[in-house]
Coordinates of C-alpha atoms in Angstrom, one line a residue:
M689 CA -65.6 -61.8 11.3
A690 CA -67.8 -61.3 14.4
Y691 CA -70.6 -63.2 12.7
S692 CA -68.3 -66.1 11.9
L693 CA -66.9 -66.2 15.4
A694 CA -70.4 -66.2 16.9
K695 CA -71.1 -69.4 14.9
Y696 CA -68.3 -71.3 16.7
Q697 CA -69.3 -70.2 20.3
M698 CA -69.9 -73.3 22.3
E699 CA -72.7 -74.0 24.8
D700 CA -70.6 -73.0 27.7
G701 CA -70.1 -69.5 26.1
L702 CA -66.4 -70.1 25.2
W703 CA -64.4 -71.1 22.2
R704 CA -62.0 -74.0 21.7
S705 CA -58.2 -74.0 21.1
S706 CA -58.8 -75.1 17.5
L707 CA -61.4 -72.6 16.4
N708 CA -62.9 -74.3 13.3
D709 CA -62.5 -77.8 14.7
P710 CA -63.8 -77.7 18.3
E711 CA -64.0 -81.5 18.4
W712 CA -60.2 -81.9 18.0
I713 CA -59.5 -80.4 21.5
T714 CA -62.8 -80.2 23.4
T715 CA -61.6 -78.4 26.6
K716 CA -62.6 -74.7 26.8
E717 CA -59.9 -72.0 26.4
T718 CA -60.0 -68.5 27.9
S719 CA -57.2 -66.5 26.4
G720 CA -58.7 -66.4 22.9
S721 CA -62.3 -66.4 24.2
A722 CA -61.5 -63.3 26.3
F723 CA -60.2 -61.4 23.2
Y724 CA -63.3 -62.4 21.2
I725 CA -65.6 -61.1 23.9
Y726 CA -63.5 -57.9 24.2
G727 CA -63.7 -57.3 20.4
M728 CA -67.5 -57.9 20.3
A729 CA -68.2 -55.7 23.3
K730 CA -65.9 -53.0 21.8
G731 CA -67.8 -53.4 18.4
I732 CA -71.1 -52.9 20.2
K733 CA -69.9 -49.7 22.0
E734 CA -68.5 -48.2 18.8
G735 CA -71.6 -49.1 16.8
W736 CA -69.8 -51.4 14.5
L737 CA -71.9 -54.4 15.6
P738 CA -75.7 -54.3 16.2
K739 CA -76.2 -54.6 20.0
E740 CA -79.5 -56.6 19.7
Y741 CA -77.7 -59.3 17.8
F742 CA -74.5 -59.6 19.8
I743 CA -75.4 -58.7 23.4
S744 CA -76.4 -62.3 24.1
T745 CA -73.2 -63.7 22.7
V746 CA -71.1 -61.3 24.8
L747 CA -73.1 -62.1 28.0
K748 CA -72.9 -65.8 27.4
G749 CA -69.2 -65.5 26.8
W750 CA -68.6 -63.4 29.9
T751 CA -70.6 -65.9 32.0
G752 CA -68.3 -68.6 30.6
L753 CA -65.2 -66.7 31.5
M754 CA -66.4 -66.1 35.1
S755 CA -66.9 -69.8 35.5
C756 CA -63.2 -70.3 34.8
V757 CA -62.0 -68.0 37.6
T758 CA -60.4 -70.0 40.4
P759 CA -61.0 -69.5 44.1
Y760 CA -57.7 -67.7 44.2
G761 CA -58.7 -65.1 41.6
K762 CA -56.8 -66.6 38.7
L763 CA -58.3 -67.1 35.3
G764 CA -57.8 -70.8 34.4
Y765 CA -58.1 -72.8 31.2
S766 CA -55.6 -70.5 29.4
Q767 CA -53.4 -71.9 26.7
I768 CA -49.7 -71.3 27.2
V769 CA -47.5 -70.2 24.2
A770 CA -47.5 -73.1 21.7
G771 CA -47.1 -73.8 18.0
S772 CA -50.5 -75.4 17.7
P773 CA -53.8 -75.8 19.6
H774 CA -53.1 -77.5 22.9
E775 CA -55.1 -79.0 25.7
V776 CA -55.5 -76.8 28.8
R777 CA -56.2 -77.5 32.4
P778 CA -58.3 -75.7 35.0
H779 CA -55.3 -74.2 36.8
D780 CA -53.4 -73.1 33.6
N781 CA -53.2 -69.3 33.7
V782 CA -51.0 -66.7 31.8
D783 CA -50.7 -63.0 32.0
Y784 CA -52.0 -62.3 28.5
A785 CA -55.2 -64.1 29.2
A786 CA -55.8 -62.1 32.4
G787 CA -55.1 -58.9 30.4
A788 CA -57.7 -59.9 27.8
F789 CA -60.1 -60.8 30.6
I790 CA -59.8 -57.3 32.1
L791 CA -60.2 -55.6 28.7
A792 CA -63.4 -57.6 28.1
G793 CA -64.8 -56.7 31.5
T794 CA -64.0 -53.0 30.9
E795 CA -65.9 -52.9 27.6
I796 CA -68.8 -54.8 29.1
L797 CA -69.1 -52.2 31.8
K798 CA -69.0 -49.4 29.1
I799 CA -72.0 -50.9 27.2
N800 CA -74.0 -51.4 30.5
A801 CA -74.3 -55.0 29.7
M802 CA -75.6 -56.0 33.2
S803 CA -78.8 -54.0 32.7
E804 CA -79.2 -55.7 29.3
M805 CA -79.0 -59.0 31.1
N806 CA -82.0 -58.0 33.2
L807 CA -83.9 -57.1 30.1
L808 CA -83.1 -60.5 28.6
I809 CA -84.3 -62.2 31.8
D810 CA -87.5 -60.2 31.8
N811 CA -88.2 -60.9 28.1
T812 CA -91.2 -63.2 27.7
F813 CA -90.1 -64.4 24.3
I814 CA -87.7 -67.2 25.1
P815 CA -86.5 -69.4 22.2
R816 CA -85.8 -73.0 23.1
V817 CA -84.7 -75.9 21.0
V818 CA -87.3 -78.7 21.0
V819 CA -85.9 -80.9 18.1
R820 CA -82.3 -81.2 17.1
D821 CA -81.7 -81.9 13.5
G822 CA -85.3 -81.6 12.4
F823 CA -86.9 -79.7 9.5
W824 CA -90.2 -79.3 7.7
P825 CA -89.8 -79.7 3.9
T826 CA -93.2 -78.2 3.2
Y827 CA -95.3 -75.7 5.2
N828 CA -98.0 -77.6 7.0
K829 CA -99.8 -76.2 10.1
N830 CA -100.7 -79.7 11.2
S831 CA -97.1 -80.6 11.7
V832 CA -97.5 -79.1 15.3
I833 CA -100.7 -79.6 17.4
T834 CA -101.8 -79.4 21.0
H835 CA -103.5 -82.5 22.5
R836 CA -103.9 -83.8 26.1
N837 CA -101.9 -80.8 27.5
C838 CA -99.0 -81.6 25.3
F839 CA -97.4 -80.3 22.1
F840 CA -96.9 -82.9 19.4
T841 CA -94.6 -82.1 16.4
S842 CA -93.6 -84.2 13.4
Y843 CA -90.6 -83.5 11.3
I844 CA -88.0 -85.0 8.9
K845 CA -84.4 -85.6 10.1
H846 CA -81.2 -85.0 8.1
D847 CA -81.0 -88.7 7.1
D848 CA -84.6 -88.5 5.7
T849 CA -86.2 -90.3 8.6
G850 CA -89.6 -89.2 9.6
A851 CA -90.2 -88.8 13.3
L852 CA -92.6 -87.6 16.0
T853 CA -92.1 -86.2 19.5
A854 CA -94.0 -84.5 22.3
F855 CA -93.5 -82.3 25.4
N856 CA -95.7 -80.4 27.8
F857 CA -96.4 -76.7 27.9
N858 CA -94.1 -75.6 30.7
K859 CA -91.1 -77.9 30.6
H860 CA -88.7 -79.3 28.1
P861 CA -87.5 -82.0 28.2
N862 CA -90.9 -83.1 29.4
V863 CA -91.6 -85.4 32.3
S864 CA -95.2 -86.2 31.5
A865 CA -96.3 -89.7 30.5
Y866 CA -97.0 -88.6 27.0
A867 CA -93.5 -87.4 26.3
R868 CA -91.0 -89.9 25.0
K869 CA -87.9 -90.0 22.9
E870 CA -88.8 -89.5 19.3
L871 CA -90.9 -92.1 17.6
K872 CA -89.6 -93.1 14.1
L873 CA -92.4 -93.0 11.5
F874 CA -90.5 -94.1 8.4
S875 CA -87.1 -94.4 6.9
K876 CA -85.5 -93.3 3.6
E877 CA -85.6 -96.8 2.1
N878 CA -89.4 -96.5 1.7
G879 CA -89.1 -93.4 -0.5
F880 CA -88.1 -89.8 0.1
P881 CA -90.6 -87.9 2.3
E882 CA -91.7 -85.0 0.0
F883 CA -94.2 -83.5 2.5
T884 CA -94.2 -82.8 6.2
P885 CA -96.3 -85.3 8.2
S886 CA -99.7 -84.1 9.5
I887 CA -100.9 -84.8 13.0
F888 CA -104.6 -85.1 13.9
P889 CA -106.1 -85.9 17.4
L890 CA -108.6 -88.7 17.0
H891 CA -109.7 -89.0 20.6
K892 CA -108.4 -89.0 24.2
D893 CA -105.6 -91.5 23.8
T894 CA -105.0 -91.7 20.1
I895 CA -103.5 -89.4 17.4
Q896 CA -103.2 -90.0 13.7
V897 CA -100.1 -89.2 11.6
T898 CA -100.6 -88.9 7.9
Y899 CA -97.7 -88.4 5.4
A900 CA -96.9 -88.7 1.7
K901 CA -94.0 -90.7 0.4
A902 CA -92.4 -90.5 -3.0
K903 CA -90.9 -93.5 -4.8
N904 CA -92.6 -94.3 -8.1
N905 CA -95.4 -92.0 -7.2
Y906 CA -96.9 -90.1 -4.2
T907 CA -98.6 -92.4 -1.7
L908 CA -100.4 -91.2 1.4
L909 CA -100.0 -93.3 4.5
S910 CA -101.6 -93.1 7.9
Q911 CA -100.6 -94.4 11.3
N912 CA -102.8 -94.4 14.4
I913 CA -100.6 -94.0 17.5
Y914 CA -101.8 -95.0 21.0
L915 CA -100.7 -92.8 23.9
P916 CA -98.9 -92.7 26.3
I917 CA -96.8 -95.6 25.2
W918 CA -96.3 -94.4 21.6
K919 CA -97.5 -97.7 20.2
P920 CA -98.3 -97.6 16.4
M921 CA -101.7 -99.3 16.1
E922 CA -101.9 -99.5 12.3
K923 CA -100.4 -98.3 9.1
K924 CA -102.5 -98.1 6.0
G925 CA -102.4 -96.4 2.6
L926 CA -105.1 -93.8 2.0
K927 CA -104.9 -93.0 -1.7
E928 CA -102.4 -92.1 -4.4
S929 CA -101.8 -88.8 -6.1
N930 CA -99.2 -87.7 -8.6
T931 CA -99.7 -84.0 -8.2
I932 CA -100.3 -82.5 -4.8
N933 CA -100.1 -82.9 -1.1
K934 CA -103.5 -84.1 0.1
N935 CA -102.9 -84.3 3.8
A936 CA -102.0 -80.6 4.5
D937 CA -104.5 -78.1 5.8
C938 CA -104.4 -76.4 2.4
L939 CA -103.0 -77.4 -1.0
Q940 CA -102.0 -75.9 -4.3
N941 CA -103.2 -77.2 -7.5
S942 CA -102.1 -76.7 -11.1
R943 CA -104.2 -73.6 -11.5
N944 CA -102.4 -71.9 -8.6
C945 CA -105.6 -72.0 -6.6
F946 CA -105.8 -73.1 -3.0
E947 CA -108.4 -75.3 -1.4
N948 CA -109.4 -76.6 2.0
N949 CA -112.0 -79.3 3.0
D950 CA -114.5 -76.8 4.4
I951 CA -113.4 -73.6 2.6
P952 CA -114.4 -72.7 -1.0
L953 CA -112.0 -72.3 -3.8
I954 CA -109.4 -69.6 -3.1
N955 CA -108.1 -68.1 -6.3
L956 CA -105.4 -65.5 -5.7
L957 CA -105.0 -64.6 -9.4
S958 CA -101.2 -64.9 -9.5
N959 CA -98.6 -67.4 -10.8
N960 CA -96.2 -67.0 -7.9
Y961 CA -98.1 -67.1 -4.6
T962 CA -97.4 -69.3 -1.6
L963 CA -100.2 -69.8 0.8
F964 CA -99.2 -70.4 4.4
T965 CA -102.2 -70.1 6.8
I966 CA -106.0 -70.3 6.6
K967 CA -108.1 -69.0 9.5
K968 CA -111.9 -69.4 9.6
Q969 CA -114.0 -67.6 12.2
K970 CA -117.8 -68.0 11.8
K971 CA -118.5 -66.9 8.3
N972 CA -115.2 -65.0 7.8
I973 CA -112.1 -66.5 6.2
Q974 CA -108.6 -65.1 6.3
V975 CA -105.6 -66.3 4.5
A976 CA -102.0 -65.3 4.8
Y977 CA -99.6 -65.6 1.9
T978 CA -96.5 -64.3 0.2
S979 CA -95.7 -63.5 -3.4
I980 CA -92.5 -62.8 -5.4
E981 CA -93.0 -60.5 -8.3
G982 CA -89.7 -59.7 -10.0
N983 CA -87.3 -58.5 -7.3
K984 CA -90.2 -57.7 -4.9
H985 CA -91.2 -59.9 -2.0
N986 CA -94.8 -59.2 -0.8
Y987 CA -96.6 -60.3 2.4
Y988 CA -100.4 -60.3 2.1
L989 CA -103.6 -61.0 4.1
A990 CA -106.8 -61.7 2.2
S991 CA -110.3 -61.8 3.7
L992 CA -113.4 -63.5 2.2
K993 CA -116.6 -61.6 2.9
Q994 CA -119.8 -62.1 1.0
N995 CA -118.0 -64.3 -1.5
K996 CA -115.5 -61.6 -2.4
W997 CA -111.8 -61.5 -1.6
K998 CA -110.2 -58.3 -0.3
K999 CA -106.4 -58.3 -0.3
E1000 CA -104.2 -56.2 2.1
L1001 CA -100.5 -55.7 1.5
L1002 CA -98.8 -55.9 4.9
C1003 CA -95.3 -55.1 3.7
S1004 CA -93.1 -55.3 0.6
F1005 CA -89.4 -55.4 0.0
S1006 CA -87.2 -55.0 -3.0
N1007 CA -84.0 -57.0 -3.2
D1008 CA -81.7 -56.1 -6.1
K1009 CA -78.8 -58.2 -4.8
K1010 CA -78.3 -61.9 -5.6
S1011 CA -78.1 -64.0 -2.4
D1012 CA -76.9 -67.5 -1.7
N1013 CA -79.7 -67.8 0.9
N1014 CA -82.2 -70.4 -0.3
I1015 CA -84.8 -69.3 2.2
K1016 CA -87.9 -67.4 1.3
G1017 CA -90.1 -65.2 3.4
S1018 CA -93.1 -66.8 5.2
I1019 CA -96.1 -65.7 7.3
T1020 CA -98.5 -67.2 9.8
L1021 CA -101.7 -66.0 11.4
H1022 CA -102.6 -66.0 15.1
P1023 CA -105.7 -68.1 15.5
N1024 CA -107.5 -65.6 17.8
K1025 CA -105.9 -62.2 17.3
Q1026 CA -105.4 -59.8 14.5
E1027 CA -101.7 -60.6 14.6
V1028 CA -99.2 -62.2 12.2
I1029 CA -95.6 -63.5 12.5
I1030 CA -93.4 -63.2 9.5
S1031 CA -89.9 -64.3 8.6
S1032 CA -88.0 -61.8 6.6
A1033 CA -84.5 -60.7 5.7
F1034 CA -85.7 -57.0 5.7
H1035 CA -87.2 -55.0 8.5
P1036 CA -90.9 -54.5 7.7
K1037 CA -90.9 -51.0 9.1
T1038 CA -87.7 -49.5 7.8
K1039 CA -87.4 -51.8 4.8
Q1040 CA -83.7 -52.0 5.4
P1041 CA -81.8 -55.3 5.0
L1042 CA -81.1 -57.2 8.2
P1043 CA -77.5 -57.8 9.4
N1044 CA -75.6 -60.5 7.5
G1045 CA -78.6 -61.1 5.3
L1046 CA -80.2 -63.5 7.8
Y1047 CA -83.9 -64.1 8.1
Q1048 CA -85.4 -63.1 11.5
L1049 CA -88.9 -63.3 13.0
F1050 CA -91.2 -60.3 13.4
S1051 CA -94.6 -60.0 15.1
G1052 CA -97.1 -57.6 13.5
E1053 CA -100.3 -56.3 15.2
K1054 CA -102.9 -54.0 13.6
I1055 CA -103.5 -51.1 16.0
N1056 CA -105.8 -48.2 14.8
K1057 CA -105.6 -49.6 11.3
I1058 CA -101.8 -49.4 11.2
W1059 CA -99.6 -52.4 11.4
Q1060 CA -97.0 -52.2 14.2
W1061 CA -93.9 -54.4 14.0
K1062 CA -91.6 -55.8 16.6
Q1063 CA -88.5 -57.9 16.0
L1064 CA -88.5 -61.1 18.0
T1065 CA -85.3 -62.8 17.1
F1066 CA -81.8 -61.4 16.8
N1067 CA -79.7 -64.4 15.9
P1068 CA -76.3 -63.5 14.4
V1069 CA -75.6 -67.0 13.1
H1070 CA -78.7 -68.8 11.8
N1071 CA -81.8 -67.9 9.8
Q1072 CA -85.1 -68.0 11.7
F1073 CA -87.9 -69.0 9.4
H1074 CA -91.0 -71.0 8.7
P1075 CA -93.1 -69.8 11.7
I1076 CA -96.2 -71.8 12.8
I1077 CA -98.6 -70.9 15.6
T1078 CA -100.6 -73.7 17.2
D1079 CA -104.3 -73.7 17.5
G1080 CA -106.3 -74.6 20.6
Q1081 CA -106.3 -73.0 24.1
N1082 CA -102.5 -73.1 24.5
H1083 CA -100.8 -71.2 21.7
A1084 CA -97.1 -71.4 21.0
L1085 CA -94.9 -70.2 18.2
F1086 CA -92.7 -72.8 16.4
W1087 CA -90.1 -72.2 13.7
M1088 CA -86.9 -73.5 12.2
S1089 CA -83.5 -72.2 12.9
G1090 CA -80.5 -72.9 10.7
Q1091 CA -79.6 -73.1 7.0
K1092 CA -81.3 -74.3 3.9
I1093 CA -78.9 -75.8 1.4
N1094 CA -81.5 -76.8 -1.2
E1095 CA -85.1 -78.1 -1.4
K1096 CA -84.1 -81.4 0.1
E1097 CA -81.2 -80.5 2.4
Y1098 CA -81.5 -78.5 5.6
H1099 CA -79.3 -78.1 8.6
T1100 CA -81.9 -76.9 11.1
D1101 CA -83.3 -77.3 14.6
I1102 CA -87.0 -76.8 15.5
M1103 CA -87.5 -74.0 18.0
M1104 CA -90.5 -72.8 20.1
S1105 CA -91.5 -70.1 22.5
S1106 CA -94.7 -70.2 24.5
K1107 CA -94.8 -66.4 24.7
F1108 CA -94.5 -64.1 21.7

């Protein structure tokens, strides 16, 4: 129940009088919210709930409750006894709400939550939403780039509209000249976008966006966009293909091989591999990929040296249970470091399933020939998946947060953190 309740927590930290229909009565309500926070804090103290997943929910809720305390020390926004959800006012207060408020505060003190707040403040990994209602239908590292001291990201929206937006490194929303509201690239009427649009910097004031559209066949289109006024300069078809995505930084052909413009043929000798990242440094090439073999989900690195591929298994999990989760694990390489970010529903060190079966992000770094793992996200509501690390001087981690219904339907936001 705690996971379901966390799903309905609003931005102000509180819940609404109608729990599963917060739009019915939009005013915040404190009597029920205080009991929820008390229950979650109690669950953390007793070990029923994982602290790393719920401490943020508890602290956010407690902050919301504190904002409802009047100058006279009364807890406002408390619903009086009623037969149905009812609107509340800032000065509405009742004894049972105050009692729940005191219980919640007592449990928060017992779990030493204030020190946890300081740890959260000091944490350099700070997830932030950069695109609401956006998703990447296919893995494509060029869906996020850095150019002219800005991040540019392309994505598909829930109504199948393709779009592009930008923001600077330190602030979001961005105030720079390059950042504008999202630019619409195409609409559903032109054909369903099977692939995530790729972005390429052409020169100082121009970027190119290339994408594939499916109607009767796959057609690649390209738009040159002039900055900073986001003016599309031209739109043209490149060529047609009925098999593969030509505009990604890597592609999969019918022989389950992977190719890149400046990288020789990569044959991973399997029928069920998904390639995510290619990294080329001087004469060395590394690729990161996953494979599913029976009930095993494997995460690999492969290195090409002297025209020979050497594979390294980073971690492997066995999942004997059927899951309604349509998300699969993914992996990305840091451009400069011997470091990876993976999305997994299992902890890569303990191999234990994560709470509620949700995918979370982990960073892995090779130290003294041993991979060390650190969990980055502890979201009790949404899957965290599809990580991408940008190239260039300013690295940032991007990923999706939400649910995948099927191959063409997502309910996700695009997230980022400049430190990871």
